[in-house]
PDB file of C-alpha atoms and ligand atoms in Angstrom:
ATOM      1  CA  SER A   1     -48.963  96.392 -85.301  1.00  0.00           C
ATOM      2  CA  LYS A   2     -52.312  95.740 -87.505  1.00  0.00           C
ATOM      3  CA  PRO A   3     -53.800  92.136 -87.525  1.00  0.00           C
ATOM      4  CA  ILE A   4     -52.814  89.867 -89.852  1.00  0.00           C
ATOM      5  CA  VAL A   5     -54.810  87.698 -92.225  1.00  0.00           C
ATOM      6  CA  ALA A   6     -53.281  84.830 -93.801  1.00  0.00           C
ATOM      7  CA  ILE A   7     -54.139  83.300 -97.297  1.00  0.00           C
ATOM      8  CA  VAL A   8     -54.536  79.329 -96.935  1.00  0.00           C
ATOM      9  CA  GLY A   9     -55.059  76.787 -99.721  1.00  0.00           C
ATOM     10  CA  ARG A  10     -53.332  74.819-102.282  1.00  0.00           C
ATOM     11  CA  PRO A  11     -51.159  75.577-105.205  1.00  0.00           C
ATOM     12  CA  ASN A  12     -53.213  77.222-108.124  1.00  0.00           C
ATOM     13  CA  VAL A  13     -56.523  78.308-106.449  1.00  0.00           C
ATOM     14  CA  GLY A  14     -55.588  81.897-107.024  1.00  0.00           C
ATOM     15  CA  LYS A  15     -53.939  82.773-103.625  1.00  0.00           C
ATOM     16  CA  SER A  16     -51.385  84.888-105.362  1.00  0.00           C
ATOM     17  CA  THR A  17     -54.287  86.526-107.725  1.00  0.00           C
ATOM     18  CA  LEU A  18     -56.515  87.656-104.606  1.00  0.00           C
ATOM     19  CA  PHE A  19     -53.251  88.489-102.453  1.00  0.00           C
ATOM     20  CA  ASN A  20     -52.504  91.038-105.040  1.00  0.00           C
ATOM     21  CA  ARG A  21     -55.917  92.507-106.073  1.00  0.00           C
ATOM     22  CA  ILE A  22     -56.747  92.958-102.003  1.00  0.00           C
ATOM     23  CA  GLY A  23     -53.154  94.439-101.254  1.00  0.00           C
ATOM     24  CA  LYS A  24     -51.673  98.128-101.530  1.00  0.00           C
ATOM     25  CA  LYS A  25     -48.221  97.145-101.738  1.00  0.00           C
ATOM     26  CA  ARG A  26     -45.451  94.893-100.941  1.00  0.00           C
ATOM     27  CA  VAL A  27     -43.745  95.567 -97.701  1.00  0.00           C
ATOM     28  CA  SER A  28     -41.427  92.501 -96.858  1.00  0.00           C
ATOM     29  CA  ILE A  29     -40.039  89.550 -98.550  1.00  0.00           C
ATOM     30  CA  VAL A  30     -37.923  86.321 -97.351  1.00  0.00           C
ATOM     31  CA  GLU A  31     -36.637  84.463 -94.392  1.00  0.00           C
ATOM     32  CA  ASP A  32     -34.571  81.757 -94.278  1.00  0.00           C
ATOM     33  CA  MET A  33     -34.881  78.561 -91.681  1.00  0.00           C
ATOM     34  CA  PRO A  34     -32.792  75.619 -91.838  1.00  0.00           C
ATOM     35  CA  GLY A  35     -34.410  73.066 -94.111  1.00  0.00           C
ATOM     36  CA  VAL A  36     -37.181  75.518 -94.864  1.00  0.00           C
ATOM     37  CA  THR A  37     -36.833  78.718 -97.122  1.00  0.00           C
ATOM     38  CA  ARG A  38     -39.927  80.260 -96.179  1.00  0.00           C
ATOM     39  CA  ASP A  39     -40.657  82.877 -98.878  1.00  0.00           C
ATOM     40  CA  ARG A  40     -43.456  84.597 -97.238  1.00  0.00           C
ATOM     41  CA  ILE A  41     -45.230  87.531 -99.113  1.00  0.00           C
ATOM     42  CA  TYR A  42     -46.577  90.083 -96.514  1.00  0.00           C
ATOM     43  CA  MET A  43     -48.638  93.325 -97.753  1.00  0.00           C
ATOM     44  CA  ASP A  44     -50.407  96.062 -96.338  1.00  0.00           C
ATOM     45  CA  ALA A  45     -54.287  96.492 -96.947  1.00  0.00           C
ATOM     46  CA  GLU A  46     -57.164  98.337 -96.076  1.00  0.00           C
ATOM     47  CA  TRP A  47     -60.625  97.956 -96.268  1.00  0.00           C
ATOM     48  CA  LEU A  48     -63.365 100.793 -95.312  1.00  0.00           C
ATOM     49  CA  GLY A  49     -60.715 102.243 -92.740  1.00  0.00           C
ATOM     50  CA  HIS A  50     -59.775  98.793 -91.045  1.00  0.00           C
ATOM     51  CA  GLU A  51     -56.235  98.567 -91.873  1.00  0.00           C
ATOM     52  CA  PHE A  52     -54.738  94.877 -91.750  1.00  0.00           C
ATOM     53  CA  THR A  53     -51.248  92.871 -93.114  1.00  0.00           C
ATOM     54  CA  MET A  54     -52.098  89.981 -95.363  1.00  0.00           C
ATOM     55  CA  ILE A  55     -49.668  86.859 -95.687  1.00  0.00           C
ATOM     56  CA  ASP A  56     -49.538  84.662 -98.726  1.00  0.00           C
ATOM     57  CA  THR A  57     -48.766  81.698 -97.391  1.00  0.00           C
ATOM     58  CA  GLY A  58     -48.338  80.010-100.558  1.00  0.00           C
ATOM     59  CA  GLY A  59     -45.053  81.572-100.729  1.00  0.00           C
ATOM     60  CA  ILE A  60     -44.112  79.366 -98.147  1.00  0.00           C
ATOM     61  CA  GLU A  61     -41.950  75.977-100.020  1.00  0.00           C
ATOM     62  CA  LEU A  62     -40.304  73.359 -98.393  1.00  0.00           C
ATOM     63  CA  GLU A  63     -37.615  71.130 -99.518  1.00  0.00           C
ATOM     64  CA  THR A  64     -38.164  70.220-103.151  1.00  0.00           C
ATOM     65  CA  ASN A  65     -38.145  66.352-101.935  1.00  0.00           C
ATOM     66  CA  ASP A  66     -41.161  67.067 -99.388  1.00  0.00           C
ATOM     67  CA  THR A  67     -44.720  66.472-100.860  1.00  0.00           C
ATOM     68  CA  MET A  68     -47.273  69.154-102.070  1.00  0.00           C
ATOM     69  CA  LEU A  69     -49.562  68.293 -99.065  1.00  0.00           C
ATOM     70  CA  ASN A  70     -46.760  68.306 -96.599  1.00  0.00           C
ATOM     71  CA  ALA A  71     -46.157  72.074 -97.770  1.00  0.00           C
ATOM     72  CA  ILE A  72     -49.944  72.819 -97.716  1.00  0.00           C
ATOM     73  CA  ARG A  73     -50.183  71.575 -94.242  1.00  0.00           C
ATOM     74  CA  HIS A  74     -46.928  73.699 -93.194  1.00  0.00           C
ATOM     75  CA  GLN A  75     -48.583  76.871 -94.666  1.00  0.00           C
ATOM     76  CA  ALA A  76     -52.021  75.889 -93.037  1.00  0.00           C
ATOM     77  CA  LYS A  77     -50.078  75.611 -89.655  1.00  0.00           C
ATOM     78  CA  LEU A  78     -48.058  78.607 -90.027  1.00  0.00           C
ATOM     79  CA  ALA A  79     -51.307  80.628 -90.815  1.00  0.00           C
ATOM     80  CA  ILE A  80     -52.793  79.475 -87.938  1.00  0.00           C
ATOM     81  CA  ASP A  81     -49.981  80.267 -85.466  1.00  0.00           C
ATOM     82  CA  GLU A  82     -49.496  83.791 -86.729  1.00  0.00           C
ATOM     83  CA  ALA A  83     -52.908  84.676 -88.200  1.00  0.00           C
ATOM     84  CA  ASP A  84     -55.666  86.911 -86.890  1.00  0.00           C
ATOM     85  CA  VAL A  85     -57.988  85.856 -89.159  1.00  0.00           C
ATOM     86  CA  ILE A  86     -57.464  82.689 -91.806  1.00  0.00           C
ATOM     87  CA  LEU A  87     -58.759  83.056 -95.634  1.00  0.00           C
ATOM     88  CA  PHE A  88     -58.889  79.366 -96.859  1.00  0.00           C
ATOM     89  CA  ILE A  89     -59.041  79.744-100.695  1.00  0.00           C
ATOM     90  CA  VAL A  90     -60.493  76.798-102.738  1.00  0.00           C
ATOM     91  CA  ASP A  91     -61.152  76.674-106.418  1.00  0.00           C
ATOM     92  CA  GLY A  92     -64.912  77.014-107.772  1.00  0.00           C
ATOM     93  CA  LYS A  93     -63.523  75.444-111.298  1.00  0.00           C
ATOM     94  CA  THR A  94     -61.582  72.362-110.365  1.00  0.00           C
ATOM     95  CA  GLY A  95     -63.899  71.343-107.458  1.00  0.00           C
ATOM     96  CA  MET A  96     -63.715  70.269-104.217  1.00  0.00           C
ATOM     97  CA  THR A  97     -60.032  67.911-103.907  1.00  0.00           C
ATOM     98  CA  ASN A  98     -58.636  65.838-100.905  1.00  0.00           C
ATOM     99  CA  SER A  99     -55.904  68.635-100.456  1.00  0.00           C
ATOM    100  CA  ASP A 100     -58.905  70.949 -99.852  1.00  0.00           C
ATOM    101  CA  GLU A 101     -60.173  68.684 -97.387  1.00  0.00           C
ATOM    102  CA  GLU A 102     -56.654  68.377 -95.626  1.00  0.00           C
ATOM    103  CA  VAL A 103     -56.436  71.861 -95.073  1.00  0.00           C
ATOM    104  CA  ALA A 104     -60.124  71.937 -93.746  1.00  0.00           C
ATOM    105  CA  ASN A 105     -59.000  69.241 -91.168  1.00  0.00           C
ATOM    106  CA  ILE A 106     -56.176  71.681 -89.836  1.00  0.00           C
ATOM    107  CA  LEU A 107     -58.252  74.550 -90.128  1.00  0.00           C
ATOM    108  CA  ARG A 108     -61.221  72.869 -87.712  1.00  0.00           C
ATOM    109  CA  ASN A 109     -59.134  72.822 -85.130  1.00  0.00           C
ATOM    110  CA  THR A 110     -58.144  76.481 -84.373  1.00  0.00           C
ATOM    111  CA  ARG A 111     -60.374  78.895 -82.649  1.00  0.00           C
ATOM    112  CA  LYS A 112     -59.118  81.228 -84.717  1.00  0.00           C
ATOM    113  CA  PRO A 113     -61.890  83.123 -87.600  1.00  0.00           C
ATOM    114  CA  VAL A 114     -61.472  80.983 -90.938  1.00  0.00           C
ATOM    115  CA  LEU A 115     -63.515  82.304 -94.122  1.00  0.00           C
ATOM    116  CA  LEU A 116     -63.770  80.031 -96.862  1.00  0.00           C
ATOM    117  CA  ALA A 117     -63.896  81.663-100.209  1.00  0.00           C
ATOM    118  CA  VAL A 118     -64.550  80.085-103.229  1.00  0.00           C
ATOM    119  CA  ASN A 119     -62.395  81.606-106.085  1.00  0.00           C
ATOM    120  CA  LYS A 120     -63.299  81.465-109.997  1.00  0.00           C
ATOM    121  CA  VAL A 121     -66.603  81.891-109.660  1.00  0.00           C
ATOM    122  CA  ASP A 122     -65.950  84.132-112.697  1.00  0.00           C
ATOM    123  CA  THR A 123     -70.053  84.924-113.451  1.00  0.00           C
ATOM    124  CA  ILE A 124     -73.162  84.739-111.906  1.00  0.00           C
ATOM    125  CA  LYS A 125     -74.162  81.947-113.513  1.00  0.00           C
ATOM    126  CA  ASP A 126     -70.874  79.725-111.498  1.00  0.00           C
ATOM    127  CA  ASN A 127     -72.512  80.461-108.831  1.00  0.00           C
ATOM    128  CA  HIS A 128     -73.996  76.799-108.124  1.00  0.00           C
ATOM    129  CA  ASP A 129     -70.067  75.962-107.832  1.00  0.00           C
ATOM    130  CA  ILE A 130     -69.811  76.755-104.185  1.00  0.00           C
ATOM    131  CA  TYR A 131     -72.450  74.236-102.927  1.00  0.00           C
ATOM    132  CA  GLU A 132     -70.055  71.320-102.496  1.00  0.00           C
ATOM    133  CA  PHE A 133     -67.755  73.423-100.408  1.00  0.00           C
ATOM    134  CA  TYR A 134     -70.411  73.437 -97.409  1.00  0.00           C
ATOM    135  CA  ASN A 135     -69.296  69.741 -97.058  1.00  0.00           C
ATOM    136  CA  LEU A 136     -65.645  71.653 -95.829  1.00  0.00           C
ATOM    137  CA  GLY A 137     -67.449  71.782 -92.652  1.00  0.00           C
ATOM    138  CA  LEU A 138     -66.158  75.819 -92.543  1.00  0.00           C
ATOM    139  CA  GLY A 139     -69.445  77.627 -92.880  1.00  0.00           C
ATOM    140  CA  ASP A 140     -70.922  79.549 -95.907  1.00  0.00           C
ATOM    141  CA  PRO A 141     -68.580  79.710 -98.693  1.00  0.00           C
ATOM    142  CA  ILE A 142     -68.139  83.303-100.225  1.00  0.00           C
ATOM    143  CA  PRO A 143     -68.238  83.089-103.930  1.00  0.00           C
ATOM    144  CA  VAL A 144     -64.867  85.331-105.330  1.00  0.00           C
ATOM    145  CA  SER A 145     -63.079  85.908-108.591  1.00  0.00           C
ATOM    146  CA  ALA A 146     -59.875  87.335-108.409  1.00  0.00           C
ATOM    147  CA  ALA A 147     -59.726  87.558-111.894  1.00  0.00           C
ATOM    148  CA  ASN A 148     -62.818  89.390-112.843  1.00  0.00           C
ATOM    149  CA  ILE A 149     -62.565  91.466-109.352  1.00  0.00           C
ATOM    150  CA  LEU A 150     -66.214  89.744-108.008  1.00  0.00           C
ATOM    151  CA  ASN A 151     -67.707  89.976-104.699  1.00  0.00           C
ATOM    152  CA  LEU A 152     -64.432  90.932-103.107  1.00  0.00           C
ATOM    153  CA  GLY A 153     -66.153  93.749-101.104  1.00  0.00           C
ATOM    154  CA  ASP A 154     -68.099  91.040 -99.547  1.00  0.00           C
ATOM    155  CA  LEU A 155     -65.174  89.182 -99.002  1.00  0.00           C
ATOM    156  CA  LEU A 156     -63.551  91.942 -97.131  1.00  0.00           C
ATOM    157  CA  ASP A 157     -66.680  93.146 -95.484  1.00  0.00           C
ATOM    158  CA  ALA A 158     -66.534  89.340 -93.764  1.00  0.00           C
ATOM    159  CA  VAL A 159     -62.723  89.612 -93.155  1.00  0.00           C
ATOM    160  CA  VAL A 160     -63.119  92.994 -91.540  1.00  0.00           C
ATOM    161  CA  GLU A 161     -65.791  91.898 -89.065  1.00  0.00           C
ATOM    162  CA  GLN A 162     -63.637  89.430 -87.699  1.00  0.00           C
ATOM    163  CA  LEU A 163     -60.439  91.986 -86.865  1.00  0.00           C
TER     164      LEU A 163
HETATM  165  P1  LIG B   1     -51.664  80.564-106.231  1.00  0.00           P
HETATM  166  O1  LIG B   1     -50.756  79.161-106.432  1.00  0.00           O
HETATM  167  O2  LIG B   1     -52.953  79.901-105.136  1.00  0.00           O
HETATM  168  O3  LIG B   1     -51.099  81.680-105.784  1.00  0.00           O
HETATM  169  O4  LIG B   1     -52.719  80.790-107.505  1.00  0.00           O
HETATM  170  P2  LIG B   1     -52.572  81.972-108.450  1.00  0.00           P
HETATM  171  O5  LIG B   1     -52.704  83.235-107.966  1.00  0.00           O
HETATM  172  O6  LIG B   1     -51.408  81.987-108.817  1.00  0.00           O
HETATM  173  O7  LIG B   1     -53.266  81.537-109.857  1.00  0.00           O
HETATM  174  C1  LIG B   1     -53.416  80.376-110.390  1.00  0.00           C
HETATM  175  C2  LIG B   1     -53.865  80.429-111.568  1.00  0.00           C
HETATM  176  O8  LIG B   1     -55.316  80.833-111.691  1.00  0.00           O
HETATM  177  C3  LIG B   1     -53.699  81.472-112.450  1.00  0.00           C
HETATM  178  O9  LIG B   1     -53.456  81.188-114.224  1.00  0.00           O
HETATM  179  C4  LIG B   1     -54.141  82.456-112.604  1.00  0.00           C
HETATM  180  O10 LIG B   1     -54.711  83.334-113.783  1.00  0.00           O
HETATM  181  C5  LIG B   1     -55.748  81.782-112.604  1.00  0.00           C
HETATM  182  N1  LIG B   1     -57.041  82.672-111.471  1.00  0.00           N
HETATM  183  C6  LIG B   1     -56.804  83.169-110.390  1.00  0.00           C
HETATM  184  N2  LIG B   1     -57.924  83.849-110.010  1.00  0.00           N
HETATM  185  C7  LIG B   1     -58.915  83.298-111.145  1.00  0.00           C
HETATM  186  C8  LIG B   1     -60.270  83.871-110.988  1.00  0.00           C
HETATM  187  O11 LIG B   1     -60.539  84.471-110.170  1.00  0.00           O
HETATM  188  N3  LIG B   1     -61.024  83.057-112.252  1.00  0.00           N
HETATM  189  C9  LIG B   1     -59.911  82.459-113.384  1.00  0.00           C
HETATM  190  N4  LIG B   1     -60.740  82.424-113.891  1.00  0.00           N
HETATM  191  N5  LIG B   1     -58.503  82.138-112.805  1.00  0.00           N
HETATM  192  C10 LIG B   1     -58.045  82.445-112.058  1.00  0.00           C
HETATM  193 MG1  LIG B   2     -49.094  81.570-105.219  1.00  0.00          MG
END
């Protein structure tokens, strides 16, 4: 089967937007577990002849009384278990948050490749928004705009390099 690229990050950073930009078509959806509704979205994608399957981990939701933080921790752990490459998305407009640091703490403990993309860098003049994310300790942040389809080629180059 194809290598798996999991998209991880706190709500509202643009995971699903990016997922839909990169993916070709939706291939499957829902899986139920006791206490947990795993609404994982999978999609096939291809870049320069390299095929892979993407997971939008934002589709994984815990019980409603669970905290957002627990939900994203859970997503990050699932991604670590199942992915070949982890694509960690943060938001250049809001800047770094505690939730980003929480996810980064989990991702730093995997040997799997982690790519850090700063979404919502909508124009070249917003490029300075990426610098604070060096503090996450996950390497060079890659600026992208899922909305404006900016720099997605560079991001995908970095992804397929790790497959
Ligand atoms: P998710 O919760 O991480 O899946 O985030 P969504 O993909 O649902 O996007 C959250 C919000 O951010 C939506 O209002 C999107 O339209 C917006 N958004 C997504 N990508 C971009 C981007 O590149 N630039 C800007 N300015 N907004 C974006
Ligand atoms: Mg989403």
